Amino acid sequence: MVSDSRDITSAIQSDEADAIHTPRDLWRVGTSDCGVYAQGHGLVLREKGASGESLSLIGENGVSQWRTDVPRLASDILPITGAVPADDAVVIQWLEQGGLGMIHGAFALSDGQKLWESQPIVGGSTRLPSGLTALDWNADGIDDVLGFHFGLYVLDGATGQLLFRTSSPLEPYFMVTPTQADNDAQEELLLHAGFYPRRVIDDDFESVLWSGDDDRPFPYRSIVTCPTGAAAVGSSYLHPATLVMTDLSSGQDTSIVVLSGGLSYSNEGAALADGASLQQLTSTYAHPDLLGSATAGVVVGEADGWLYFLDACTLELQHAVLMPGAVGAMAFVRLANGGAELAVSTSDGYLYGLRQFALIAPNNVLDIDPQGDPSQDIDVLLGTTRAAASWSPVTGADKYEVALIRDATNEFVDGGDWREVTSTEAHFSPLALSPDTLYRFAVRASGPAGDSPIATSDGFVVVIDDRYVAGGGCTCSPADGNHPSISYLIFAAILWTRIGRARRT
């Protein structure tokens, strides 16, 4: 599920997506900028319309199940279990009209009927809504609602009544995450993602077990389980490129690395001495088996476009990928074949999918003259009946699959299937290519260990052998019979730049 700046929420299926084929749109809702998935029910959306704000449930088939008006735009959406007999609910939070309080309301996931509305949670002199968390605070089998607004509070999930409020005011904002920080049966609370030092609160919700450095730890942290116990991994604003792993039982920082330019450094001084730029890291995203090594891993992005994969328990850098823009939000996606991929948004406005492969992608995929030098890339192909490509060999590969693609439609040419070759060069003939059309080759390696990602050439434009259309519209022939006019070459370059950007997924 993806929400964008146009207030469009889309459901996409990426199982068959690759470097050629974009993810398939399942459905879209054009009035929503926020959605939360409720297990077994569908997607709960907040919607904005001319007549006011509403909350809706979209089934997994994209069909609206219900829609209900809400007083104001929801600042958070939290599914909870067992709020009414045999039913689950969704709790939303909104700002009090004309006041400083936070109001919460619960709506049945079965039909959207309002179950309860809380009294305003009032704190200090500002309105800073924080994210909500579900936990069974009073052990009645129903999720209760845990939030933070100038202190912790708990609302009864069945009635909306206030069950607990911190006895003395605290800072205005924290994200609250339940965790196990000691050896007793009750969960403690990690307060993070605020302007103030992160800390762990004991299970009485009052006592501070430890408090960290005042390093403005605003990005969200991930909790990981390591052989030594639970730990939190994240960065801060005062040390933007520094990633820290903190033991949740003691508050000690057990591992620290500085990430920049796709590399890992032991401290900021070492990074600066190497000429590194200290860019802001994103929030971290944890996975129990990130790189297939049966150990926990974390992913974190950087403002300069680098995406880092690290061992969560040592912060040892395992892999880094340079993305086309500053890295934004990410999500792990389950695939139909049982595998997983990482969906990453970047500042260029595109969503990218990353998967693990056994082999690296072929490098230097070139469009070549079928009768020319296989090491020379071409941008214009004279003739419509044949085409060829070459690429660098891939270690571990014993064969390659090659396809010729019509760029504008991403359709396979000549039969619509991959061709298998054992060399690093492929010739396609006979063909019936269309003049003035951009084509490109796609290549993937294969071996006993598995396949590689798809690599593509930069493309070539087809022209008819004995004449060329110049930019001014006249029909011209090249003086030597081999090269198109300069005006046509310029057209080809412009065409590739425009279409090449559009095909990013």
mmCIF file with all atom_site columns, C-alpha atoms in Angstrom, residues 85-242:
data_model
loop_
_atom_site.group_PDB
_atom_site.id
_atom_site.type_symbol
_atom_site.label_atom_id
_atom_site.label_alt_id
_atom_site.label_comp_id
_atom_site.label_asym_id
_atom_site.label_entity_id
_atom_site.label_seq_id
_atom_site.pdbx_PDB_ins_code
_atom_site.Cartn_x
_atom_site.Cartn_y
_atom_site.Cartn_z
_atom_site.occupancy
_atom_site.B_iso_or_equiv
_atom_site.pdbx_formal_charge
_atom_site.auth_seq_id
_atom_site.auth_comp_id
_atom_site.auth_asym_id
_atom_site.auth_atom_id
_atom_site.pdbx_PDB_model_num
ATOM 1   C CA . PRO A 1 85  ? -17.609 -9.002  21.529 1.00 0.00 ? 85  PRO A CA 1
ATOM 2   C CA . ALA A 1 86  ? -16.426 -10.917 18.450 1.00 0.00 ? 86  ALA A CA 1
ATOM 3   C CA . ASP A 1 87  ? -15.190 -7.742  16.796 1.00 0.00 ? 87  ASP A CA 1
ATOM 4   C CA . ASP A 1 88  ? -12.053 -5.692  16.372 1.00 0.00 ? 88  ASP A CA 1
ATOM 5   C CA . ALA A 1 89  ? -11.872 -1.931  16.161 1.00 0.00 ? 89  ALA A CA 1
ATOM 6   C CA . VAL A 1 90  ? -9.794  0.913   14.884 1.00 0.00 ? 90  VAL A CA 1
ATOM 7   C CA . VAL A 1 91  ? -8.897  3.835   17.140 1.00 0.00 ? 91  VAL A CA 1
ATOM 8   C CA . ILE A 1 92  ? -8.159  7.258   15.712 1.00 0.00 ? 92  ILE A CA 1
ATOM 9   C CA . GLN A 1 93  ? -6.811  10.394  17.352 1.00 0.00 ? 93  GLN A CA 1
ATOM 10  C CA . TRP A 1 94  ? -7.704  13.978  16.469 1.00 0.00 ? 94  TRP A CA 1
ATOM 11  C CA . LEU A 1 95  ? -7.038  17.448  17.825 1.00 0.00 ? 95  LEU A CA 1
ATOM 12  C CA . GLU A 1 96  ? -9.640  19.121  20.007 1.00 0.00 ? 96  GLU A CA 1
ATOM 13  C CA . GLN A 1 97  ? -11.430 21.930  18.172 1.00 0.00 ? 97  GLN A CA 1
ATOM 14  C CA . GLY A 1 98  ? -10.220 25.240  19.598 1.00 0.00 ? 98  GLY A CA 1
ATOM 15  C CA . GLY A 1 99  ? -8.277  23.558  22.385 1.00 0.00 ? 99  GLY A CA 1
ATOM 16  C CA . LEU A 1 100 ? -5.015  21.792  23.097 1.00 0.00 ? 100 LEU A CA 1
ATOM 17  C CA . GLY A 1 101 ? -6.318  18.324  23.902 1.00 0.00 ? 101 GLY A CA 1
ATOM 18  C CA . MET A 1 102 ? -6.129  15.024  22.047 1.00 0.00 ? 102 MET A CA 1
ATOM 19  C CA . ILE A 1 103 ? -9.420  13.172  21.530 1.00 0.00 ? 103 ILE A CA 1
ATOM 20  C CA . HIS A 1 104 ? -9.683  9.495   20.615 1.00 0.00 ? 104 HIS A CA 1
ATOM 21  C CA . GLY A 1 105 ? -12.514 7.515   19.082 1.00 0.00 ? 105 GLY A CA 1
ATOM 22  C CA . ALA A 1 106 ? -13.023 3.808   18.379 1.00 0.00 ? 106 ALA A CA 1
ATOM 23  C CA . PHE A 1 107 ? -14.933 2.447   15.382 1.00 0.00 ? 107 PHE A CA 1
ATOM 24  C CA . ALA A 1 108 ? -15.958 -1.167  14.766 1.00 0.00 ? 108 ALA A CA 1
ATOM 25  C CA . LEU A 1 109 ? -14.055 -2.732  11.885 1.00 0.00 ? 109 LEU A CA 1
ATOM 26  C CA . SER A 1 110 ? -17.140 -4.758  10.917 1.00 0.00 ? 110 SER A CA 1
ATOM 27  C CA . ASP A 1 111 ? -19.374 -1.810  10.000 1.00 0.00 ? 111 ASP A CA 1
ATOM 28  C CA . GLY A 1 112 ? -17.679 1.475   10.987 1.00 0.00 ? 112 GLY A CA 1
ATOM 29  C CA . GLN A 1 113 ? -20.047 2.230   13.865 1.00 0.00 ? 113 GLN A CA 1
ATOM 30  C CA . LYS A 1 114 ? -18.601 4.452   16.587 1.00 0.00 ? 114 LYS A CA 1
ATOM 31  C CA . LEU A 1 115 ? -17.993 2.512   19.801 1.00 0.00 ? 115 LEU A CA 1
ATOM 32  C CA . TRP A 1 116 ? -16.737 5.293   22.052 1.00 0.00 ? 116 TRP A CA 1
ATOM 33  C CA . GLU A 1 117 ? -15.148 8.744   22.172 1.00 0.00 ? 117 GLU A CA 1
ATOM 34  C CA . SER A 1 118 ? -12.695 9.741   24.887 1.00 0.00 ? 118 SER A CA 1
ATOM 35  C CA . GLN A 1 119 ? -12.427 12.914  26.887 1.00 0.00 ? 119 GLN A CA 1
ATOM 36  C CA . PRO A 1 120 ? -9.605  15.225  25.710 1.00 0.00 ? 120 PRO A CA 1
ATOM 37  C CA . ILE A 1 121 ? -6.110  14.343  26.893 1.00 0.00 ? 121 ILE A CA 1
ATOM 38  C CA . VAL A 1 122 ? -4.705  17.740  27.865 1.00 0.00 ? 122 VAL A CA 1
ATOM 39  C CA . GLY A 1 123 ? -1.040  18.380  28.523 1.00 0.00 ? 123 GLY A CA 1
ATOM 40  C CA . GLY A 1 124 ? 0.965   21.548  28.008 1.00 0.00 ? 124 GLY A CA 1
ATOM 41  C CA . SER A 1 125 ? 0.767   24.598  25.784 1.00 0.00 ? 125 SER A CA 1
ATOM 42  C CA . THR A 1 126 ? 1.202   22.880  22.401 1.00 0.00 ? 126 THR A CA 1
ATOM 43  C CA . ARG A 1 127 ? -0.501  20.186  20.358 1.00 0.00 ? 127 ARG A CA 1
ATOM 44  C CA . LEU A 1 128 ? 1.980   17.502  19.333 1.00 0.00 ? 128 LEU A CA 1
ATOM 45  C CA . PRO A 1 129 ? 0.151   14.248  18.546 1.00 0.00 ? 129 PRO A CA 1
ATOM 46  C CA . SER A 1 130 ? 2.337   11.176  18.888 1.00 0.00 ? 130 SER A CA 1
ATOM 47  C CA . GLY A 1 131 ? 1.779   7.701   17.535 1.00 0.00 ? 131 GLY A CA 1
ATOM 48  C CA . LEU A 1 132 ? -0.478  5.296   19.412 1.00 0.00 ? 132 LEU A CA 1
ATOM 49  C CA . THR A 1 133 ? 0.373   1.779   20.617 1.00 0.00 ? 133 THR A CA 1
ATOM 50  C CA . ALA A 1 134 ? -1.847  -1.173  21.552 1.00 0.00 ? 134 ALA A CA 1
ATOM 51  C CA . LEU A 1 135 ? -1.293  -3.281  24.673 1.00 0.00 ? 135 LEU A CA 1
ATOM 52  C CA . ASP A 1 136 ? -3.545  -5.056  27.180 1.00 0.00 ? 136 ASP A CA 1
ATOM 53  C CA . TRP A 1 137 ? -2.749  -2.827  30.171 1.00 0.00 ? 137 TRP A CA 1
ATOM 54  C CA . ASN A 1 138 ? -5.491  -4.111  32.490 1.00 0.00 ? 138 ASN A CA 1
ATOM 55  C CA . ALA A 1 139 ? -5.264  -7.787  31.401 1.00 0.00 ? 139 ALA A CA 1
ATOM 56  C CA . ASP A 1 140 ? -8.931  -8.072  30.358 1.00 0.00 ? 140 ASP A CA 1
ATOM 57  C CA . GLY A 1 141 ? -8.185  -9.624  26.963 1.00 0.00 ? 141 GLY A CA 1
ATOM 58  C CA . ILE A 1 142 ? -8.893  -6.391  25.074 1.00 0.00 ? 142 ILE A CA 1
ATOM 59  C CA . ASP A 1 143 ? -6.231  -4.155  23.599 1.00 0.00 ? 143 ASP A CA 1
ATOM 60  C CA . ASP A 1 144 ? -5.918  -0.823  25.386 1.00 0.00 ? 144 ASP A CA 1
ATOM 61  C CA . VAL A 1 145 ? -4.592  2.369   23.816 1.00 0.00 ? 145 VAL A CA 1
ATOM 62  C CA . LEU A 1 146 ? -1.229  3.730   24.929 1.00 0.00 ? 146 LEU A CA 1
ATOM 63  C CA . GLY A 1 147 ? -0.157  7.227   23.937 1.00 0.00 ? 147 GLY A CA 1
ATOM 64  C CA . PHE A 1 148 ? 2.093   10.109  24.937 1.00 0.00 ? 148 PHE A CA 1
ATOM 65  C CA . HIS A 1 149 ? 1.164   13.772  25.320 1.00 0.00 ? 149 HIS A CA 1
ATOM 66  C CA . PHE A 1 150 ? 3.249   15.583  27.941 1.00 0.00 ? 150 PHE A CA 1
ATOM 67  C CA . GLY A 1 151 ? 3.384   12.191  29.634 1.00 0.00 ? 151 GLY A CA 1
ATOM 68  C CA . LEU A 1 152 ? 2.085   8.669   29.216 1.00 0.00 ? 152 LEU A CA 1
ATOM 69  C CA . TYR A 1 153 ? -1.610  7.813   29.192 1.00 0.00 ? 153 TYR A CA 1
ATOM 70  C CA . VAL A 1 154 ? -3.657  4.622   28.738 1.00 0.00 ? 154 VAL A CA 1
ATOM 71  C CA . LEU A 1 155 ? -7.264  4.453   27.508 1.00 0.00 ? 155 LEU A CA 1
ATOM 72  C CA . ASP A 1 156 ? -9.505  1.429   28.040 1.00 0.00 ? 156 ASP A CA 1
ATOM 73  C CA . GLY A 1 157 ? -9.935  -0.221  24.635 1.00 0.00 ? 157 GLY A CA 1
ATOM 74  C CA . ALA A 1 158 ? -13.518 -1.244  25.449 1.00 0.00 ? 158 ALA A CA 1
ATOM 75  C CA . THR A 1 159 ? -14.841 2.074   26.797 1.00 0.00 ? 159 THR A CA 1
ATOM 76  C CA . GLY A 1 160 ? -12.336 4.852   26.094 1.00 0.00 ? 160 GLY A CA 1
ATOM 77  C CA . GLN A 1 161 ? -12.084 5.640   29.810 1.00 0.00 ? 161 GLN A CA 1
ATOM 78  C CA . LEU A 1 162 ? -8.750  6.950   31.082 1.00 0.00 ? 162 LEU A CA 1
ATOM 79  C CA . LEU A 1 163 ? -6.998  4.126   32.952 1.00 0.00 ? 163 LEU A CA 1
ATOM 80  C CA . PHE A 1 164 ? -3.649  5.772   33.610 1.00 0.00 ? 164 PHE A CA 1
ATOM 81  C CA . ARG A 1 165 ? -1.944  9.153   33.345 1.00 0.00 ? 165 ARG A CA 1
ATOM 82  C CA . THR A 1 166 ? 1.643   9.982   34.315 1.00 0.00 ? 166 THR A CA 1
ATOM 83  C CA . SER A 1 167 ? 1.627   11.630  37.737 1.00 0.00 ? 167 SER A CA 1
ATOM 84  C CA . SER A 1 168 ? 3.962   14.468  36.740 1.00 0.00 ? 168 SER A CA 1
ATOM 85  C CA . PRO A 1 169 ? 4.212   16.201  33.331 1.00 0.00 ? 169 PRO A CA 1
ATOM 86  C CA . LEU A 1 170 ? 7.012   15.122  31.017 1.00 0.00 ? 170 LEU A CA 1
ATOM 87  C CA . GLU A 1 171 ? 8.306   16.404  27.683 1.00 0.00 ? 171 GLU A CA 1
ATOM 88  C CA . PRO A 1 172 ? 5.695   17.078  24.991 1.00 0.00 ? 172 PRO A CA 1
ATOM 89  C CA . TYR A 1 173 ? 6.445   14.278  22.515 1.00 0.00 ? 173 TYR A CA 1
ATOM 90  C CA . PHE A 1 174 ? 7.761   10.705  22.343 1.00 0.00 ? 174 PHE A CA 1
ATOM 91  C CA . MET A 1 175 ? 6.990   7.599   20.364 1.00 0.00 ? 175 MET A CA 1
ATOM 92  C CA . VAL A 1 176 ? 6.226   4.753   22.785 1.00 0.00 ? 176 VAL A CA 1
ATOM 93  C CA . THR A 1 177 ? 7.259   1.167   22.024 1.00 0.00 ? 177 THR A CA 1
ATOM 94  C CA . PRO A 1 178 ? 6.660   -1.701  24.488 1.00 0.00 ? 178 PRO A CA 1
ATOM 95  C CA . THR A 1 179 ? 9.737   -3.880  24.962 1.00 0.00 ? 179 THR A CA 1
ATOM 96  C CA . GLN A 1 180 ? 11.338  -6.322  27.379 1.00 0.00 ? 180 GLN A CA 1
ATOM 97  C CA . ALA A 1 181 ? 14.192  -4.540  29.147 1.00 0.00 ? 181 ALA A CA 1
ATOM 98  C CA . ASP A 1 182 ? 14.544  -6.660  32.307 1.00 0.00 ? 182 ASP A CA 1
ATOM 99  C CA . ASN A 1 183 ? 13.838  -10.190 33.467 1.00 0.00 ? 183 ASN A CA 1
ATOM 100 C CA . ASP A 1 184 ? 10.293  -9.823  34.799 1.00 0.00 ? 184 ASP A CA 1
ATOM 101 C CA . ALA A 1 185 ? 7.118   -10.806 32.956 1.00 0.00 ? 185 ALA A CA 1
ATOM 102 C CA . GLN A 1 186 ? 5.851   -7.264  32.353 1.00 0.00 ? 186 GLN A CA 1
ATOM 103 C CA . GLU A 1 187 ? 6.893   -5.120  29.401 1.00 0.00 ? 187 GLU A CA 1
ATOM 104 C CA . GLU A 1 188 ? 8.769   -1.864  29.789 1.00 0.00 ? 188 GLU A CA 1
ATOM 105 C CA . LEU A 1 189 ? 8.433   1.146   27.482 1.00 0.00 ? 189 LEU A CA 1
ATOM 106 C CA . LEU A 1 190 ? 11.045  2.635   25.177 1.00 0.00 ? 190 LEU A CA 1
ATOM 107 C CA . LEU A 1 191 ? 10.462  6.364   24.627 1.00 0.00 ? 191 LEU A CA 1
ATOM 108 C CA . HIS A 1 192 ? 12.172  7.501   21.434 1.00 0.00 ? 192 HIS A CA 1
ATOM 109 C CA . ALA A 1 193 ? 11.845  9.642   18.291 1.00 0.00 ? 193 ALA A CA 1
ATOM 110 C CA . GLY A 1 194 ? 11.516  12.828  20.333 1.00 0.00 ? 194 GLY A CA 1
ATOM 111 C CA . PHE A 1 195 ? 13.553  15.990  20.791 1.00 0.00 ? 195 PHE A CA 1
ATOM 112 C CA . TYR A 1 196 ? 14.621  14.811  24.232 1.00 0.00 ? 196 TYR A CA 1
ATOM 113 C CA . PRO A 1 197 ? 16.871  11.972  25.462 1.00 0.00 ? 197 PRO A CA 1
ATOM 114 C CA . ARG A 1 198 ? 15.545  8.491   24.733 1.00 0.00 ? 198 ARG A CA 1
ATOM 115 C CA . ARG A 1 199 ? 14.791  6.414   27.817 1.00 0.00 ? 199 ARG A CA 1
ATOM 116 C CA . VAL A 1 200 ? 13.227  3.219   29.134 1.00 0.00 ? 200 VAL A CA 1
ATOM 117 C CA . ILE A 1 201 ? 10.304  3.416   31.584 1.00 0.00 ? 201 ILE A CA 1
ATOM 118 C CA . ASP A 1 202 ? 9.697   0.511   33.975 1.00 0.00 ? 202 ASP A CA 1
ATOM 119 C CA . ASP A 1 203 ? 6.463   -1.493  33.870 1.00 0.00 ? 203 ASP A CA 1
ATOM 120 C CA . ASP A 1 204 ? 4.901   0.791   36.491 1.00 0.00 ? 204 ASP A CA 1
ATOM 121 C CA . PHE A 1 205 ? 4.966   3.439   33.700 1.00 0.00 ? 205 PHE A CA 1
ATOM 122 C CA . GLU A 1 206 ? 6.533   5.928   36.131 1.00 0.00 ? 206 GLU A CA 1
ATOM 123 C CA . SER A 1 207 ? 10.093  4.880   37.029 1.00 0.00 ? 207 SER A CA 1
ATOM 124 C CA . VAL A 1 208 ? 12.890  5.706   34.595 1.00 0.00 ? 208 VAL A CA 1
ATOM 125 C CA . LEU A 1 209 ? 15.275  2.746   34.286 1.00 0.00 ? 209 LEU A CA 1
ATOM 126 C CA . TRP A 1 210 ? 17.779  4.762   32.252 1.00 0.00 ? 210 TRP A CA 1
ATOM 127 C CA . SER A 1 211 ? 18.045  7.844   30.064 1.00 0.00 ? 211 SER A CA 1
ATOM 128 C CA . GLY A 1 212 ? 20.368  8.319   27.089 1.00 0.00 ? 212 GLY A CA 1
ATOM 129 C CA . ASP A 1 213 ? 22.379  11.202  25.654 1.00 0.00 ? 213 ASP A CA 1
ATOM 130 C CA . ASP A 1 214 ? 20.701  14.486  24.781 1.00 0.00 ? 214 ASP A CA 1
ATOM 131 C CA . ASP A 1 215 ? 21.557  14.069  21.086 1.00 0.00 ? 215 ASP A CA 1
ATOM 132 C CA . ARG A 1 216 ? 18.128  14.974  19.661 1.00 0.00 ? 216 ARG A CA 1
ATOM 133 C CA . PRO A 1 217 ? 17.240  11.354  18.786 1.00 0.00 ? 217 PRO A CA 1
ATOM 134 C CA . PHE A 1 218 ? 14.316  12.225  16.531 1.00 0.00 ? 218 PHE A CA 1
ATOM 135 C CA . PRO A 1 219 ? 14.499  9.421   13.880 1.00 0.00 ? 219 PRO A CA 1
ATOM 136 C CA . TYR A 1 220 ? 12.567  6.326   14.912 1.00 0.00 ? 220 TYR A CA 1
ATOM 137 C CA . ARG A 1 221 ? 14.507  3.405   16.371 1.00 0.00 ? 221 ARG A CA 1
ATOM 138 C CA . SER A 1 222 ? 14.142  -0.314  15.748 1.00 0.00 ? 222 SER A CA 1
ATOM 139 C CA . ILE A 1 223 ? 14.193  -2.928  18.500 1.00 0.00 ? 223 ILE A CA 1
ATOM 140 C CA . VAL A 1 224 ? 16.190  -6.064  17.700 1.00 0.00 ? 224 VAL A CA 1
ATOM 141 C CA . THR A 1 225 ? 16.818  -9.274  19.635 1.00 0.00 ? 225 THR A CA 1
ATOM 142 C CA . CYS A 1 226 ? 20.470  -10.274 19.951 1.00 0.00 ? 226 CYS A CA 1
ATOM 143 C CA . PRO A 1 227 ? 22.250  -13.037 21.901 1.00 0.00 ? 227 PRO A CA 1
ATOM 144 C CA . THR A 1 228 ? 22.975  -10.478 24.630 1.00 0.00 ? 228 THR A CA 1
ATOM 145 C CA . GLY A 1 229 ? 19.341  -9.330  24.847 1.00 0.00 ? 229 GLY A CA 1
ATOM 146 C CA . ALA A 1 230 ? 17.097  -6.676  23.337 1.00 0.00 ? 230 ALA A CA 1
ATOM 147 C CA . ALA A 1 231 ? 18.672  -3.579  21.808 1.00 0.00 ? 231 ALA A CA 1
ATOM 148 C CA . ALA A 1 232 ? 17.529  -0.403  20.057 1.00 0.00 ? 232 ALA A CA 1
ATOM 149 C CA . VAL A 1 233 ? 19.235  0.820   16.884 1.00 0.00 ? 233 VAL A CA 1
ATOM 150 C CA . GLY A 1 234 ? 18.950  4.356   15.563 1.00 0.00 ? 234 GLY A CA 1
ATOM 151 C CA . SER A 1 235 ? 20.510  7.721   14.799 1.00 0.00 ? 235 SER A CA 1
ATOM 152 C CA . SER A 1 236 ? 20.043  11.329  15.927 1.00 0.00 ? 236 SER A CA 1
ATOM 153 C CA . TYR A 1 237 ? 20.003  14.926  14.691 1.00 0.00 ? 237 TYR A CA 1
ATOM 154 C CA . LEU A 1 238 ? 23.137  16.090  16.512 1.00 0.00 ? 238 LEU A CA 1
ATOM 155 C CA . HIS A 1 239 ? 25.138  13.190  15.034 1.00 0.00 ? 239 HIS A CA 1
ATOM 156 C CA . PRO A 1 240 ? 23.266  12.693  11.750 1.00 0.00 ? 240 PRO A CA 1
ATOM 157 C CA . ALA A 1 241 ? 25.484  10.008  10.182 1.00 0.00 ? 241 ALA A CA 1
ATOM 158 C CA . THR A 1 242 ? 26.072  8.029   13.399 1.00 0.00 ? 242 THR A CA 1
#
